[in-house]
Coordinates of N, CA and C in Angstrom, one line a residue:
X1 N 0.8 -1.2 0.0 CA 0.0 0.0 0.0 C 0.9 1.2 0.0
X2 N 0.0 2.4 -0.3 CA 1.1 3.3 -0.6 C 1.6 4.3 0.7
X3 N 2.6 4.5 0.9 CA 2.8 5.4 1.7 C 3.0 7.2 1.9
X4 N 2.7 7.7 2.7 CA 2.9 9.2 3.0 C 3.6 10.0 1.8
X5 N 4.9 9.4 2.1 CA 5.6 10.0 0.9 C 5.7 9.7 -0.7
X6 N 5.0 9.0 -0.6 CA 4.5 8.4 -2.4 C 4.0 9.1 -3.0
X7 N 4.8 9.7 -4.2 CA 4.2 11.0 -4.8 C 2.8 10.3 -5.3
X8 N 2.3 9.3 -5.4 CA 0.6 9.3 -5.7 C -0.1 10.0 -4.8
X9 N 0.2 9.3 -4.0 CA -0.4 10.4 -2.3 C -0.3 11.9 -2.3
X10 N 1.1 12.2 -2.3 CA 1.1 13.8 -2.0 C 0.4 14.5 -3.1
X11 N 0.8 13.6 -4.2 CA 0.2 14.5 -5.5 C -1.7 14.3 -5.5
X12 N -2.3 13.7 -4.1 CA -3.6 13.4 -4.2 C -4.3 12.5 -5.2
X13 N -3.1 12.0 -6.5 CA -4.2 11.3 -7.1 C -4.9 10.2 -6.6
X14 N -4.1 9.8 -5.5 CA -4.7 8.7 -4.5 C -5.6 8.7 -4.2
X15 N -7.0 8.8 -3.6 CA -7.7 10.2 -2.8 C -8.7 10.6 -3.5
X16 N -8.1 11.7 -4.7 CA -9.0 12.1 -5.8 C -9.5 11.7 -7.1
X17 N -8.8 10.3 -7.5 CA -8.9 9.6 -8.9 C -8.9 8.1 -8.1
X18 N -8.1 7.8 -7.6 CA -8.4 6.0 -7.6 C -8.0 5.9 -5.9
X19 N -8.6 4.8 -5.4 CA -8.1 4.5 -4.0 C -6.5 4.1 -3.7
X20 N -6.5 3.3 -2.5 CA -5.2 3.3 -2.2 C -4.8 1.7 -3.0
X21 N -3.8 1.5 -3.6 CA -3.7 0.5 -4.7 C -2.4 0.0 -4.3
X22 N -2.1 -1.3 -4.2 CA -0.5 -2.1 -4.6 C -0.2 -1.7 -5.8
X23 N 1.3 -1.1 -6.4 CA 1.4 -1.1 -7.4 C 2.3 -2.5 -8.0
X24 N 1.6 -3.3 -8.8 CA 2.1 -4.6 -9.2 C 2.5 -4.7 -10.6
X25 N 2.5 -4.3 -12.0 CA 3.1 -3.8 -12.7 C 4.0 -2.9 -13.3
X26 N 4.5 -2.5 -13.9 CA 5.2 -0.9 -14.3 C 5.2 -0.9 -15.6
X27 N 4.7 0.6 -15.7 CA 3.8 1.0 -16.5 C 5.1 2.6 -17.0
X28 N 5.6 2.4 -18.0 CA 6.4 4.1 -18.6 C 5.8 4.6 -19.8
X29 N 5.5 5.7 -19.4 CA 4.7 6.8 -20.6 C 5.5 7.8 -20.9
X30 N 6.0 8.0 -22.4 CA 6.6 8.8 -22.9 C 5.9 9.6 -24.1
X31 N 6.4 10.9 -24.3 CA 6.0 11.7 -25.5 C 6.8 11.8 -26.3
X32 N 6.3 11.8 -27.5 CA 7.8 12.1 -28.5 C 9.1 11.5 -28.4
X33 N 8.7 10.0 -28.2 CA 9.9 9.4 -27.7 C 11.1 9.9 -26.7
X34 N 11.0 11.1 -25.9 CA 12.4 11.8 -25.7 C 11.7 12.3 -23.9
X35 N 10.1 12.0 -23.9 CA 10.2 13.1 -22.6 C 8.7 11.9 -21.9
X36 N 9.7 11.5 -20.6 CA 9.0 10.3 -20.5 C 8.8 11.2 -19.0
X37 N 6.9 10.4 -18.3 CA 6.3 10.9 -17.5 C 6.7 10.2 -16.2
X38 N 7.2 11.5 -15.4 CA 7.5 10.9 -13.4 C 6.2 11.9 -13.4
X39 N 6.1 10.9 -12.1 CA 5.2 11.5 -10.9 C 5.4 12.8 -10.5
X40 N 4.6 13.8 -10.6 CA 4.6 15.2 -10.2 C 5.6 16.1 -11.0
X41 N 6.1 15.9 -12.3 CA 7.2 16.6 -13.3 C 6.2 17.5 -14.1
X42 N 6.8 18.6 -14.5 CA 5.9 19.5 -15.4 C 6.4 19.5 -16.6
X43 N 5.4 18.9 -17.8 CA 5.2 19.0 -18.8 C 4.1 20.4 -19.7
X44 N 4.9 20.4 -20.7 CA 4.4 21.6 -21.1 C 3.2 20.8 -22.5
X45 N 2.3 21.5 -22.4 CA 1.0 21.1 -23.4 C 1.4 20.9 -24.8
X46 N 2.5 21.8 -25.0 CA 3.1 22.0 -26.3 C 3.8 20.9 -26.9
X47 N 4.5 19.8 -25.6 CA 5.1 18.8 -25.3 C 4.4 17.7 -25.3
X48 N 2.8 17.4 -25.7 CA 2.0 16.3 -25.3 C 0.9 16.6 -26.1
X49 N 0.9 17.2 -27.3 CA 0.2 17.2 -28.2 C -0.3 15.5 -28.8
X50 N 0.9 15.2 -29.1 CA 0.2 13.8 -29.7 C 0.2 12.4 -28.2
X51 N -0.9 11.8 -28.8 CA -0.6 10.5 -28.0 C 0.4 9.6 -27.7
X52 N 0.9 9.4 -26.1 CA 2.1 8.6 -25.9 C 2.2 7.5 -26.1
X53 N 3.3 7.1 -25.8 CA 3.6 5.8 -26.3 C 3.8 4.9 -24.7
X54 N 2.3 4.3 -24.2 CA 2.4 3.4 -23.0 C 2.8 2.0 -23.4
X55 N 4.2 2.0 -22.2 CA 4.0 0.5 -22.0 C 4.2 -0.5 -21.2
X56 N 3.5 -1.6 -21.2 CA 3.1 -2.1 -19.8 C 5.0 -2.9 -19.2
X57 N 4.9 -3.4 -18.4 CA 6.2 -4.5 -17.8 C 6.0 -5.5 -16.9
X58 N 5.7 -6.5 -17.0 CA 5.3 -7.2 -15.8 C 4.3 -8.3 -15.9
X59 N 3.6 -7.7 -16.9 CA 2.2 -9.0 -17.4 C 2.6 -10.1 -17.8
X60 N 1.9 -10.5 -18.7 CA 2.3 -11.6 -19.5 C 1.7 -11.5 -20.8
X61 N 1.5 -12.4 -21.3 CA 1.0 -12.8 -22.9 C -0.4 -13.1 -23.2
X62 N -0.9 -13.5 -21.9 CA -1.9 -13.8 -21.2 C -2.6 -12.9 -20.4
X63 N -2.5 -11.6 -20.2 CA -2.8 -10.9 -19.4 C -3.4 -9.4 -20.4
X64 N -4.5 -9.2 -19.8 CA -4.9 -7.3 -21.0 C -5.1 -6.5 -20.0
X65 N -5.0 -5.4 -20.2 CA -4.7 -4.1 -19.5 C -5.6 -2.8 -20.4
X66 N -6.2 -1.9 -19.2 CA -7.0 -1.1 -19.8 C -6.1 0.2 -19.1
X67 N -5.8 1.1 -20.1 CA -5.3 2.8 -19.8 C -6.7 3.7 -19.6
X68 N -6.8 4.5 -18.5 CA -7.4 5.9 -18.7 C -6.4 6.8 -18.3
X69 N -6.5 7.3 -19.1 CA -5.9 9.3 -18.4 C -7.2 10.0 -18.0
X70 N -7.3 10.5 -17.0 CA -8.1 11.9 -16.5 C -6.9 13.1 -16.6
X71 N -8.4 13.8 -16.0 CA -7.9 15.1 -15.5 C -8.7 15.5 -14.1
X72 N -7.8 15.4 -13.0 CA -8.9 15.7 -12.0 C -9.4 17.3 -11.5
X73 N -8.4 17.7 -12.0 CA -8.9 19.4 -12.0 C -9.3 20.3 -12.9
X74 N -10.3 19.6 -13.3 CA -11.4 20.5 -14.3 C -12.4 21.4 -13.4
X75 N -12.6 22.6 -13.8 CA -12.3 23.9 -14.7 C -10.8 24.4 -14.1
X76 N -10.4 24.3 -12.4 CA -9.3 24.3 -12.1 C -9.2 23.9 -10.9
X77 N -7.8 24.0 -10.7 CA -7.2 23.0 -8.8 C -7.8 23.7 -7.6
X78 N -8.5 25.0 -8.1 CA -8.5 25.6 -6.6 C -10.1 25.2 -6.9
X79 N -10.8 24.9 -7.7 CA -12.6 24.6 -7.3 C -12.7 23.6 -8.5
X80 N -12.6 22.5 -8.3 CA -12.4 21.4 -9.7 C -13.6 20.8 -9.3
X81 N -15.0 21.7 -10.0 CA -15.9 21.4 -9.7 C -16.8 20.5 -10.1
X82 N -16.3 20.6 -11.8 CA -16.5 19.4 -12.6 C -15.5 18.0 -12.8
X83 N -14.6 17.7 -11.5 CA -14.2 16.7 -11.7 C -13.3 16.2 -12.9
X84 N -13.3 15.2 -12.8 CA -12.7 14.7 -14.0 C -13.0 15.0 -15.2
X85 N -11.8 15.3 -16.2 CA -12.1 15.1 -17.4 C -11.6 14.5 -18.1
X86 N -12.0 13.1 -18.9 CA -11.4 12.2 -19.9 C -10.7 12.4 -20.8
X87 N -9.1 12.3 -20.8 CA -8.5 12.3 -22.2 C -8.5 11.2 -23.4
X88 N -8.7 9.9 -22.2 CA -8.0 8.9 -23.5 C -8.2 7.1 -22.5
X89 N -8.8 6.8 -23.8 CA -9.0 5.0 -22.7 C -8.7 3.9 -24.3
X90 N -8.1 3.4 -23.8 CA -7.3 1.8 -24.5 C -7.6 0.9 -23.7
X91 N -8.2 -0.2 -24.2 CA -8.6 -1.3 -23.7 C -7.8 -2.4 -24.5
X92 N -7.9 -3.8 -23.8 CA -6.8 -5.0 -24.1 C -6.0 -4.6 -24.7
X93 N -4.8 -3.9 -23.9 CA -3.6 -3.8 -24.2 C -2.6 -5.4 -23.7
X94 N -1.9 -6.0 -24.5 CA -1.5 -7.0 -24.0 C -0.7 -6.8 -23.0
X95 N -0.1 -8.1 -22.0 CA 1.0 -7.4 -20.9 C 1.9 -7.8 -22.2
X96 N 3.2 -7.2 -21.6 CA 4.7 -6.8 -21.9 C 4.8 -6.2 -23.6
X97 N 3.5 -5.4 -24.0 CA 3.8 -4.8 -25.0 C 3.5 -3.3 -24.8
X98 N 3.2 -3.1 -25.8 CA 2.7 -1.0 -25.5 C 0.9 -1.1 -26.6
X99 N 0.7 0.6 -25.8 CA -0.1 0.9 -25.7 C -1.2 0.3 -27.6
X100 N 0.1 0.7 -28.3 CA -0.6 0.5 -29.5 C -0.9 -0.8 -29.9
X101 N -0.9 -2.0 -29.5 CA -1.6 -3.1 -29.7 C -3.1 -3.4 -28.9
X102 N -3.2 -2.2 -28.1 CA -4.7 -2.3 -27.6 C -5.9 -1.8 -28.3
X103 N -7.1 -1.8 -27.7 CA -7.8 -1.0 -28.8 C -8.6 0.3 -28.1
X104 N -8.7 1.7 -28.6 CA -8.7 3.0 -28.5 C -10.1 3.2 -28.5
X105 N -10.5 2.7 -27.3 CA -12.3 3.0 -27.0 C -12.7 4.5 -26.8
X106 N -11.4 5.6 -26.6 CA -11.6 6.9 -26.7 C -10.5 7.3 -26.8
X107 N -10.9 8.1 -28.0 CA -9.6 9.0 -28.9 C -8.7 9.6 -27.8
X108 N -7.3 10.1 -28.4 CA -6.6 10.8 -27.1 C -7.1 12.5 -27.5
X109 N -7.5 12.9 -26.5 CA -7.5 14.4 -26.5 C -6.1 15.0 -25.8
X110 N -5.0 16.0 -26.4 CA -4.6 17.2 -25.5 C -4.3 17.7 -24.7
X111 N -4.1 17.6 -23.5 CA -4.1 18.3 -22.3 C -4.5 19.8 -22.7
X112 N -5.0 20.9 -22.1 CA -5.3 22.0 -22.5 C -5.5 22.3 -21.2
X113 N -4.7 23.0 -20.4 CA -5.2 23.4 -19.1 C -5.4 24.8 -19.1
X114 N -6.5 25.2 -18.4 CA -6.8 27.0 -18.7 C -6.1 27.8 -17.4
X115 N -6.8 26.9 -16.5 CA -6.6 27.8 -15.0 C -5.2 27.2 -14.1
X116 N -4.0 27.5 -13.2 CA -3.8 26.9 -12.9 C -3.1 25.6 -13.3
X117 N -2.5 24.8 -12.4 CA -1.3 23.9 -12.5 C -2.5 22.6 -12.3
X118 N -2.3 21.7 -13.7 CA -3.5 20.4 -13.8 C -2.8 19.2 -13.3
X119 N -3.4 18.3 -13.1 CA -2.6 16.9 -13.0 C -3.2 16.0 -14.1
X120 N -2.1 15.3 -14.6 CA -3.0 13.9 -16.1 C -2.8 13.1 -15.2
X121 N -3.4 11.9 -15.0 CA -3.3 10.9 -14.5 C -3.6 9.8 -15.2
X122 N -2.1 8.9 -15.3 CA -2.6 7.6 -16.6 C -2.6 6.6 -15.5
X123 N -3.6 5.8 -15.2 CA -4.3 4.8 -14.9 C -4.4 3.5 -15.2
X124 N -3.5 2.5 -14.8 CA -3.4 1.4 -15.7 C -4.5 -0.1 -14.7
X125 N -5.5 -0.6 -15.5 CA -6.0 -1.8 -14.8 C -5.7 -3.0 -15.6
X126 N -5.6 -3.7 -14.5 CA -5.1 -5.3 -14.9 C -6.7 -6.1 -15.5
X127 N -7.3 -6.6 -16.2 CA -8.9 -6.6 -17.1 C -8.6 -8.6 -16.6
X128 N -9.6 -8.8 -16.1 CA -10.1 -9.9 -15.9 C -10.8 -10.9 -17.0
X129 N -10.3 -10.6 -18.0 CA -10.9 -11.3 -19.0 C -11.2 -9.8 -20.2
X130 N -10.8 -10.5 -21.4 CA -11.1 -9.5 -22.9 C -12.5 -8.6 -22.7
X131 N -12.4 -6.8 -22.9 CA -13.5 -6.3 -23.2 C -14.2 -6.3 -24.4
X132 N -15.1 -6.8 -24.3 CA -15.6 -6.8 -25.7 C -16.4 -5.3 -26.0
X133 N -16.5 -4.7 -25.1 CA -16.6 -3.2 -25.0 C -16.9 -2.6 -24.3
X134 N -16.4 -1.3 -24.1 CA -16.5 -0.3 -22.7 C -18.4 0.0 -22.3
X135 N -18.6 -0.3 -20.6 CA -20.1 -0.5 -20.6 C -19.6 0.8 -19.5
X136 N -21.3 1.6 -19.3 CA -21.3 2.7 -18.5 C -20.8 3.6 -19.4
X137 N -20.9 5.2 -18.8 CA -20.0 6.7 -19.4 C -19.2 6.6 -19.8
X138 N -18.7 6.7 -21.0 CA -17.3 7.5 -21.2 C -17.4 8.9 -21.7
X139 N -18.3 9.6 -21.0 CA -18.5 11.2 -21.5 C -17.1 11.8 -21.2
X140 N -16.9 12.5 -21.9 CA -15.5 13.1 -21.8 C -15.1 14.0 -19.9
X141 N -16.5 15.0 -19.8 CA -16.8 15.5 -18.7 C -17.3 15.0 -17.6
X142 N -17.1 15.1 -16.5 CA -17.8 14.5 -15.5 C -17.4 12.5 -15.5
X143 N -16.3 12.6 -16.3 CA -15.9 10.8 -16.0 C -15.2 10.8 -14.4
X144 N -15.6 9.4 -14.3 CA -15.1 9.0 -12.7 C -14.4 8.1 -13.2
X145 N -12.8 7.9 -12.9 CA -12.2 6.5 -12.8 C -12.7 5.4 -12.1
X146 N -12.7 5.6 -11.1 CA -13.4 4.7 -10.0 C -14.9 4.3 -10.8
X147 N -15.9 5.0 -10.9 CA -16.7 4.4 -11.3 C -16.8 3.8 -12.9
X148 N -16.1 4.1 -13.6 CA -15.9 3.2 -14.7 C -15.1 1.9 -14.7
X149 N -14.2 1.6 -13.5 CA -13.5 0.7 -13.1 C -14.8 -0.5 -12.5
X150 N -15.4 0.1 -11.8 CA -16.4 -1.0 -10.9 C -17.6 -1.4 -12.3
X151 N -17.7 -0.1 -13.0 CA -18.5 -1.1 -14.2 C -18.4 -1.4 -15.5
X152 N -17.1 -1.6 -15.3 CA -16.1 -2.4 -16.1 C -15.3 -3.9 -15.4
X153 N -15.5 -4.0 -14.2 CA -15.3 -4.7 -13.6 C -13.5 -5.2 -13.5
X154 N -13.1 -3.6 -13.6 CA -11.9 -3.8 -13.5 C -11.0 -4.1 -11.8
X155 N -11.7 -3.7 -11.1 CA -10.9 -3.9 -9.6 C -10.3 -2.1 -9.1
X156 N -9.1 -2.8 -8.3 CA -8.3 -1.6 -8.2 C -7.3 -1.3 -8.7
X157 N -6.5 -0.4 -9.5 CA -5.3 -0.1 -10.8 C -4.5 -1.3 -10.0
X158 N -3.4 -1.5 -10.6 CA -1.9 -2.1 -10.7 C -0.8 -0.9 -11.3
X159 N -1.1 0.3 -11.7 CA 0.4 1.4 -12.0 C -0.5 2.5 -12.0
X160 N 0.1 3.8 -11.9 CA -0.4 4.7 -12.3 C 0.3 5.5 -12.1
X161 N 0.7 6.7 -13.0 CA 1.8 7.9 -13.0 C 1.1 8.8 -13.6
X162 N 2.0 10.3 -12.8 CA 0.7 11.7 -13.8 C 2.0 12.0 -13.6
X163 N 1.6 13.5 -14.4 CA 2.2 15.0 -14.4 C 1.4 16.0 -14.2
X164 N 2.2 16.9 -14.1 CA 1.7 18.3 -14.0 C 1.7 19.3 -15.2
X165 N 0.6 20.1 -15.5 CA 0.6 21.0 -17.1 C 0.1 22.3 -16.7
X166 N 0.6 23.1 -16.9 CA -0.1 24.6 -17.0 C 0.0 25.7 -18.5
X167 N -1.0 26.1 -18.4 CA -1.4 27.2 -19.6 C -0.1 27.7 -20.2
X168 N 0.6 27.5 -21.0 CA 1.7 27.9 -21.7 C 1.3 29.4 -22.1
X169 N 2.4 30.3 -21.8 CA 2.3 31.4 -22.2 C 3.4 31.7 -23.2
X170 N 3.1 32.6 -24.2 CA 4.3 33.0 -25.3 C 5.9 32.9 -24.7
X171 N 6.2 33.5 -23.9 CA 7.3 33.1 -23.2 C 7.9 32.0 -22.6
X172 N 7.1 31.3 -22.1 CA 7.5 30.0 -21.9 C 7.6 28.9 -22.9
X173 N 7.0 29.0 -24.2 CA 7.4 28.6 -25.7 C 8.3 28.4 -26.1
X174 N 9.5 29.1 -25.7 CA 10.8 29.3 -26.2 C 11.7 28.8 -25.5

């Protein structure tokens, strides 16, 4: 379980996106092949335009794995009133390969953060058997990890790593 100092914790995705979880696979998400995601590191929007390249470690050949990224601070961190907002969900991803042999039950959106410093949160569950398709919401707005997990019948994650993104200004472009 996780502890105090575990950037999941401090960074609240613990808490605010999924419960307290064993992490039993590992899971590295990179952009542009060159800028790969730690816990609580700031990434710039400009930096995460296209979809990363997830991939799992640990599974097996035998084993499928579903990705969500949220966003838990929609409209912003100081009153994230609307909760989550969905960027991107892959379902049967095999273990020990990457994201792209799964299949892309929701497009990747962007980060785009307006107000304030966001957190992405990618989300990885271990799938009890092949989805033959995502059941419940996948509204982009107002998604719950947690509750698409229970009816999905996915459990509790096995990895999960975010970053941090804030509104790029002209200056910081350069």
């Amino acid at each position: 379980m996780a502890r105090k100092s575990d950037p999941l914790v401090v960074g609240r995705v613990i808490g605010d996106v999924v419960d307290n979880f064993f992490a039993s696979v590992k899971m590295s998400v990179t952009y542009n092949s060159n800028k790969k995601v730690c816990n609580g590191h700031e990434l710039f929007p400009s930096a995460v335009t296209l979809q990363p390249r997830v991939e799992v470690h640990g599974g097996d050949l035998r084993s499928f794995f579903t990705l969500v990224m949220t966003d838990p601070d929609v409209p912003g961190p100081s009153d994230p009133y609307l909760k989550e907002h969905l960027h991107w969900i892959i379902t049967d991803i095999p273990g020990t390969t990457d994201s792209s042999f799964g299949k892309e039950a929701v497009k990747y959106e962007m980060p785009m953060p307006n107000i304030g410093i966001h957190r992405y949160v990618f989300v990885l569950f271990k799938q009890k058997r092949r989805l033959l398709a995502v059941t419940g919401s996948t509204s982009r707005d107002g998604f719950s990890t947690r509750r698409f997990a229970e009816e999905n019948g996915l459990g509790l994650p096995v990895a999960a790593v975010f970053f941090n993104a804030q509104r790029e200004t002209a200056s910081r472009r350069r």
